[in-house]
Coordinates of C-alpha atoms in Angstrom, one line a residue:
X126 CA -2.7 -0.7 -6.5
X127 CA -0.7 -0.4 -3.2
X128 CA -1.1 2.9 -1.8
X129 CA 1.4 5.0 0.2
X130 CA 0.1 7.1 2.9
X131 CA 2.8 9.7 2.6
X132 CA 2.3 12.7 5.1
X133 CA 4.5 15.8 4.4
X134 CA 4.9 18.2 7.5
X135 CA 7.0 21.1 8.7
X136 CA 7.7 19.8 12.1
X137 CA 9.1 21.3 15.0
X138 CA 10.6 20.1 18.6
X139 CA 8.6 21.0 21.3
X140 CA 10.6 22.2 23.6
X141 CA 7.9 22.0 26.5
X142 CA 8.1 18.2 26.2
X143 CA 12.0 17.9 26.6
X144 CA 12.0 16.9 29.9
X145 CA 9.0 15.2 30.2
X146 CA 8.7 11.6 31.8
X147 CA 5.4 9.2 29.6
X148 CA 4.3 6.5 31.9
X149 CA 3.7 3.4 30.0
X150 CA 2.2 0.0 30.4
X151 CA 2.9 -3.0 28.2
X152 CA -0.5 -5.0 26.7
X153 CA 0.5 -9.1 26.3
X154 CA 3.8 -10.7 27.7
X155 CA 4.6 -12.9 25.1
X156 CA 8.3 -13.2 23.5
X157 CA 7.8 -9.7 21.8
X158 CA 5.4 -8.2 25.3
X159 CA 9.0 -9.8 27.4
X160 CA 11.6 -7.9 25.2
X161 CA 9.6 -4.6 25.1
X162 CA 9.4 -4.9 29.1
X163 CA 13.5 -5.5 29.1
X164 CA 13.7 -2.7 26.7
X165 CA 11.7 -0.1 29.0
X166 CA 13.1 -1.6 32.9
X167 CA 17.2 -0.8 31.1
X168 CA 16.5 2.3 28.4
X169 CA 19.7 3.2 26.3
X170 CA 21.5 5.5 28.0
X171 CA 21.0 8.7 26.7
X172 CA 18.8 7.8 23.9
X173 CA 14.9 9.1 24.0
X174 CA 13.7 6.1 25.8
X175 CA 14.9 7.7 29.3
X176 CA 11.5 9.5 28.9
X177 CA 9.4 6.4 29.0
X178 CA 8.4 4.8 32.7
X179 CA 7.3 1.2 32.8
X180 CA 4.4 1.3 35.4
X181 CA 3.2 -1.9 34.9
X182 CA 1.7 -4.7 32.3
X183 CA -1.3 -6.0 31.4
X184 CA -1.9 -10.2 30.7
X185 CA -4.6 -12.5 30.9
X186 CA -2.7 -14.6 32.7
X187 CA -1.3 -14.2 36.2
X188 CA 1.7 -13.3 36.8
X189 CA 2.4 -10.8 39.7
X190 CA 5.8 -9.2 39.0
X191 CA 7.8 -9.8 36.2
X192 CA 11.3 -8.4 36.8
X193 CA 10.0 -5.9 39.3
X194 CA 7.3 -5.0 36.4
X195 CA 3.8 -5.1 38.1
X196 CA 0.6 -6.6 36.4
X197 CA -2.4 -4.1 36.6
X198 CA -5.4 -4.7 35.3
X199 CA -7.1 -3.9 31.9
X200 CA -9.0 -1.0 33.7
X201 CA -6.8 0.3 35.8
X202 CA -4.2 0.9 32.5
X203 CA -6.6 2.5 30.7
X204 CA -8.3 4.9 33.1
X205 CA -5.0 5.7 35.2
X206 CA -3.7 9.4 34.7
X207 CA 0.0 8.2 35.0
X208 CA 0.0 6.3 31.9
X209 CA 0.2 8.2 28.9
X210 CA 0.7 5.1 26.2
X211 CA 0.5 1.8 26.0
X212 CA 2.7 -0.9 24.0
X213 CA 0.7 -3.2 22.4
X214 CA 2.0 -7.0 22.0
X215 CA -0.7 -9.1 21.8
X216 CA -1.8 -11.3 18.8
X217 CA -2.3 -10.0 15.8
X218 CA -6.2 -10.1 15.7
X219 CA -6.5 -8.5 19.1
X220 CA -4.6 -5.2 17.8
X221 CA -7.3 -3.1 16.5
X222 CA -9.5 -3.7 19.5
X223 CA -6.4 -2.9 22.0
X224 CA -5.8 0.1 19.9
X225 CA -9.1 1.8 19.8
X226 CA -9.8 1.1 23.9
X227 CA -6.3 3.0 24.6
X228 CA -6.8 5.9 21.9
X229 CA -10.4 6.6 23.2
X230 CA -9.1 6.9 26.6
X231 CA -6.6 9.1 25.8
X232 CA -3.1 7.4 25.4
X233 CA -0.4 7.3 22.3
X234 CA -0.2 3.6 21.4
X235 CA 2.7 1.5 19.8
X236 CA 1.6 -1.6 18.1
X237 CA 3.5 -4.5 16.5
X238 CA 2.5 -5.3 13.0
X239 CA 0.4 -6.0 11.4
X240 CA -1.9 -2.7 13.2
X241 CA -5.0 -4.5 12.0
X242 CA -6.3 -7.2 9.9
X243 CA -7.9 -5.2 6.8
X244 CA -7.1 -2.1 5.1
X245 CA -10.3 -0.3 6.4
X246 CA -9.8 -0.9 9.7
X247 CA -6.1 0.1 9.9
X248 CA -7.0 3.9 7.9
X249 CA -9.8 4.1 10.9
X250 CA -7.5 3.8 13.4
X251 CA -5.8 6.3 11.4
X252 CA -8.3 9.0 11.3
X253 CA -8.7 8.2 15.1
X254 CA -5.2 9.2 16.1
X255 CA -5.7 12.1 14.2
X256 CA -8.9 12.8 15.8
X257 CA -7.3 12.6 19.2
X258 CA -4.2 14.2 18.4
X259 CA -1.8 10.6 19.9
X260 CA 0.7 9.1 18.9
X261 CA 0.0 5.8 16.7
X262 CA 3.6 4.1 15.6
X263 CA 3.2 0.8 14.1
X264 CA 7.0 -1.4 14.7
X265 CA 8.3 -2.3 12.0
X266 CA 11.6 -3.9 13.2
X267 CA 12.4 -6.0 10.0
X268 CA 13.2 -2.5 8.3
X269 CA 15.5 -2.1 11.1
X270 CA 17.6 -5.2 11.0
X271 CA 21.8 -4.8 10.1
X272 CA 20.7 -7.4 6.9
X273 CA 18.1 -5.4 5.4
X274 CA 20.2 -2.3 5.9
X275 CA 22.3 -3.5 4.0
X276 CA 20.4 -5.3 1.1
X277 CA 18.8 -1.8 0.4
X278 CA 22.2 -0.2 0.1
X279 CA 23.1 -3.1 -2.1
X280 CA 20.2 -2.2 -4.5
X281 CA 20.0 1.4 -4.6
X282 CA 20.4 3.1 -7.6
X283 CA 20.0 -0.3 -9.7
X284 CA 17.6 -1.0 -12.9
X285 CA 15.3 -3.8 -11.7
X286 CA 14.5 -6.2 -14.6
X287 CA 12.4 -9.0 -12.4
X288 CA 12.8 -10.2 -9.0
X289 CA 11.5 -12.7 -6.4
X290 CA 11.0 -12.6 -2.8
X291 CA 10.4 -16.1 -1.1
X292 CA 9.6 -16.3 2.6
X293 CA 8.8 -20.0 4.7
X294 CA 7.5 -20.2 8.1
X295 CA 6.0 -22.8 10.3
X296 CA 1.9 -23.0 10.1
X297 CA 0.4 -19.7 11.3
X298 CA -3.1 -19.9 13.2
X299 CA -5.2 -17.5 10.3
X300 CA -7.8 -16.6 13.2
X301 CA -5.2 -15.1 15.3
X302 CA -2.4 -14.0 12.8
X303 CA -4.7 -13.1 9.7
X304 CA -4.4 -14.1 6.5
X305 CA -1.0 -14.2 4.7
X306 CA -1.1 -10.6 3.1
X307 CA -1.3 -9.7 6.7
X308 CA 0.7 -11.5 8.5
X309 CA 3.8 -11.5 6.4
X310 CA 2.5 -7.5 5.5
X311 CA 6.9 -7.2 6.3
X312 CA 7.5 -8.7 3.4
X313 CA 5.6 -6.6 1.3
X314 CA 7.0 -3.6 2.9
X315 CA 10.4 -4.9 2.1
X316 CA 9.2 -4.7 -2.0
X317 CA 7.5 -1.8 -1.4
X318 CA 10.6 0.2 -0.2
X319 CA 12.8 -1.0 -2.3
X320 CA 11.4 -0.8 -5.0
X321 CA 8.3 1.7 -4.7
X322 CA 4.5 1.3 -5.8
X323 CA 3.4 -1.8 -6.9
X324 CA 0.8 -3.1 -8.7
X325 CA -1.4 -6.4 -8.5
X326 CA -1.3 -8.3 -11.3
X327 CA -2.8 -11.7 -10.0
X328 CA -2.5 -13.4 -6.9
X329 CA -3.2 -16.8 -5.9
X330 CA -3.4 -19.5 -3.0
X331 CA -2.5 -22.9 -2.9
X332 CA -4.1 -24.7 0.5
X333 CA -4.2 -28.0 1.5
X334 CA -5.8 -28.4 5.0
X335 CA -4.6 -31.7 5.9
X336 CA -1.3 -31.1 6.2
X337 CA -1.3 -27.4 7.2
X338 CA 0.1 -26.5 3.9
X339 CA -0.2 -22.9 2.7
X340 CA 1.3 -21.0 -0.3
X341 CA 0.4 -17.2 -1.8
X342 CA 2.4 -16.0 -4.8
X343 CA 1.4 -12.5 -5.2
X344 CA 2.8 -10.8 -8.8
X345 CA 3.3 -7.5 -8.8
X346 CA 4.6 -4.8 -11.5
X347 CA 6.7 -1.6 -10.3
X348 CA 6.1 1.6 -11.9
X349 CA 8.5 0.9 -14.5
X350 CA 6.7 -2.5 -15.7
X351 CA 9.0 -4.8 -13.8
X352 CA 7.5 -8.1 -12.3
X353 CA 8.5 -8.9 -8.9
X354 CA 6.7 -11.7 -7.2
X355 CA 5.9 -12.3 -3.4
X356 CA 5.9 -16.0 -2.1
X357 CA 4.7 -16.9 1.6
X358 CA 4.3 -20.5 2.2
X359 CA 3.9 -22.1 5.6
X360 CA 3.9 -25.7 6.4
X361 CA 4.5 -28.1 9.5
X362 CA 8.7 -28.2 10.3
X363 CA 9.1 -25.3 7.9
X364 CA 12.6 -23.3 8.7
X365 CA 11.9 -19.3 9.2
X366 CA 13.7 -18.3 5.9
X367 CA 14.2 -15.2 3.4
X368 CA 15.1 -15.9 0.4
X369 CA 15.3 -13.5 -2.9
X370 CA 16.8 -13.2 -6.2
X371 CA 17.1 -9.6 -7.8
X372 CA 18.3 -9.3 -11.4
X373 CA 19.3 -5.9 -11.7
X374 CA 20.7 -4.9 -15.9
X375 CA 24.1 -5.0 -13.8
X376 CA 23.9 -8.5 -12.8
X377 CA 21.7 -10.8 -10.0
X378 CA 21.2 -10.9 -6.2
X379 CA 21.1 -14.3 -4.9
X380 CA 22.0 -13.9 -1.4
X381 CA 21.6 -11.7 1.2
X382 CA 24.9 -9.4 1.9
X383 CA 27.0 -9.6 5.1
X384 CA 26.0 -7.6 7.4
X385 CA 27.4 -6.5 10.7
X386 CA 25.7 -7.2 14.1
X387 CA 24.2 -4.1 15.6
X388 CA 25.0 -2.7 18.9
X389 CA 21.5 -1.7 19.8
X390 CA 18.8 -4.4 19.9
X391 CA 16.1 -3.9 17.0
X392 CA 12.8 -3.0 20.1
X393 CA 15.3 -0.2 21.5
X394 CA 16.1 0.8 17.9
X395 CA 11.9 1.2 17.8
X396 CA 11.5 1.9 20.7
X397 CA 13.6 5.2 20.6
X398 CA 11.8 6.2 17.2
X399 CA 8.8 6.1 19.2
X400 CA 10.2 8.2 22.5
X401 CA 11.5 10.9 20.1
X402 CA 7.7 10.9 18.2
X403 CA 6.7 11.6 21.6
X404 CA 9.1 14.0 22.9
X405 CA 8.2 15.9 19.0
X406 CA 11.2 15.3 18.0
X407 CA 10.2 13.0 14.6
X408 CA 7.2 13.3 12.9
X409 CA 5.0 11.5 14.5
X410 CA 2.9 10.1 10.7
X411 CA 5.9 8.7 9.7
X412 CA 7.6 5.1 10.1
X413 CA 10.7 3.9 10.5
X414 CA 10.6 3.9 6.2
X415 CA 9.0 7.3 6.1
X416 CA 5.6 5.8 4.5
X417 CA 2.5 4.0 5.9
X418 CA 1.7 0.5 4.4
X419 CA -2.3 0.2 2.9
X420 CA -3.9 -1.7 0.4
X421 CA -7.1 0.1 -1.9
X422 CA -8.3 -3.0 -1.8
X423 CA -8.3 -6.8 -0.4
X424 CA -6.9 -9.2 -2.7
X425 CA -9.5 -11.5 -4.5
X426 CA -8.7 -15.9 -4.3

C-alpha cells in the first residue's frame, strides 16, 4: 500500500519573519547544484526568494568562485551562524547523510529527490525536522513542469478504466541513484496524484548486466480497482522519454497535451515554495502536491 503522509494544519503568517533575510549555502555543484546557484545570485523579483542570501557553496572539488559564489568548506557551512539552510544537490545516496549533518546543526534544508534511499530513512528524517522545528522541503520539480500541468487538467474529473505509464533513461549508477523505485520515485508521484492511493499488486525486474539493461513494471490498483502500471527501463543510448496511455470511459490518452512554456524556470518555481515555507507563509509539511510520498514497505524481486 502506498501511504500518504497528509498533514492538516491551521497555519498562520508570521509576521515577525516578513522581512527577514536566510543565509544559504548550496551542498554539490553539479547541473542541478549550478541552476540552484543561478536561481539564488538573480531571485525573481518580488517573489519570496528575495529573502534567501547565497553565502557560499560547498564541493569536493575545487573551485574558488563560481559566478562571484564562494566555496566554503563542509565545516564552516554547517557551524556558521549566518547560514540558516542549506540546498542540497548532491547524488542521490549522499542526501540522507547531508540532511541529517545540516538539521542537527540547526538549518532548514531543501533536498532534491529522491530525500533518501528507503522508506525508513526518509520518515526519520521526518520526525527529525519535527524534532528541531526546520524546514525540510523535498523538490519536486516534475510536478511543476507547464506539461504535467496540463496532463492533470486533462484528466481531472475522468473514470480511469486502466492506464500505463512508461519512462526510458540512459543506465543509472544503482549505488549512487538507488534502485529504480527510488530514482524514478517522480514517476510514481505522477500516478499517485493523479490518480490517488495505490496498491501493489506485483512487481517485477528484468536485468541483464552485460549490457546495462534494466526494466521494473510495477502493477498497481487505485482505490476503485483500476490497474495502472509503472514501467522504468534504462539501457545504454536510451532517449529520456515519458510516455503514457490513459483510457478514461470517455475515450484514451496517448499523448501528452500541448503545453505552453513557462515564464518562470521550474528551481525558481521551488525555490519560491520553499522561501514562502520559510517566511510562514505555506505550510511548511506540505509539497508542491500537498502530500508526502512513502512506501509501508520495500517492494520484494
Amino acid at each position: 500500500m502506498i501511504q500518504l503522509v497528509w498533514i492538516n494544519r491551521n497555519h498562520l503568517t508570521d509576521l515577525s519573519q516578513i522581512n527577514r533575510m536566510f543565509g544559504t549555502v548550496v551542498v554539490g555543484v553539479g547541473i542541478a547544484g549550478l541552476a540552484r546557484i543561478r536561481d539564488l545570485m538573480n531571485p525573481m523579483p518580488a517573489s519570496p526568494s528575495e529573502h534567501l542570501k547565497l553565502l557560499g557553496f560547498v564541493s569536493r572539488r575545487s573551485f574558488g568562485n563560481i559566478n562571484e559564489a564562494k566555496q566554503i568548506s563542509l565545516e564552516d557551512a554547517l557551524s556558521s551562524k549566518e547560514i540558516h539552510a542549506a540546498f542540497i544537490s548532491t547524488e542521490n545516496k549522499s542526501h540522507e547523510e547531508a540532511i541529517r549533518m545540516f538539521l542537527e546543526a540547526g538549518k532548514h534544508v531543501l533536498v532534491e529527490y529522491p530525500m533518501a534511499l528507503s522508506a525508513k530513512a526518509a520518515h526519520e528524517l521526518w520526525e527529525m525536522a519535527e524534532q528541531k522545528g526546520k524546514v525540510l522541503h523535498v523538490e519536486h520539480i516534475e510536478l511543476l513542469t507547464e506539461e504535467y500541468k496540463q496532463l492533470k487538467k486533462e484528466v481531472a474529473g475522468k473514470d480511469l478504466v486502466k492506464g500505463t505509464l512508461h519512462f526510458t533513461g540512459s543506465v543509472l549508477d544503482e549505488t549512487k541513484a538507488g534502485f529504480p523505485a527510488f530514482s524514478g520515485i517522480a514517476r510514481l508521484t505522477w500516478l499517485i496524484d493523479l490518480f490517488g492511493d495505490l496498491t501493489v499488486t506485483s512487481a517485477t525486474r528484468e536485468e541483464q548486466k552485460d549490457k546495462n539493461y534494466s526494466r521494473m513494471t510495477v502493477h498497481f490498483q487505485t482505490a476503485n480497482k483500476r490497474p495502472l502500471t509503472w514501467v522504468e527501463e534504462r539501457g545504454p543510448g536510451m532517449r529520456r522519454e515519458k510516455k503514457i496511455n490513459f483510457c478514461f470511459t470517455s475515450g484514451c490518452l496517448e499523448n501528452f497535451p500541448q503545453a505552453p512554456r513557462s515564464a518562470v524556470g521550474l528551481f525558481m518555481q521551488d525555490q519560491n515554495l520553499f522561501a514562502k515555507k520559510l517566511l510562514g507563509q505555506a505550510d511548511r509539511n506540505l509539497t508542491a502536491t500537498r502530500f508526502l510520498v512513502g512506501t509501508s514497505k520495500q517492494f520484494s524481486w
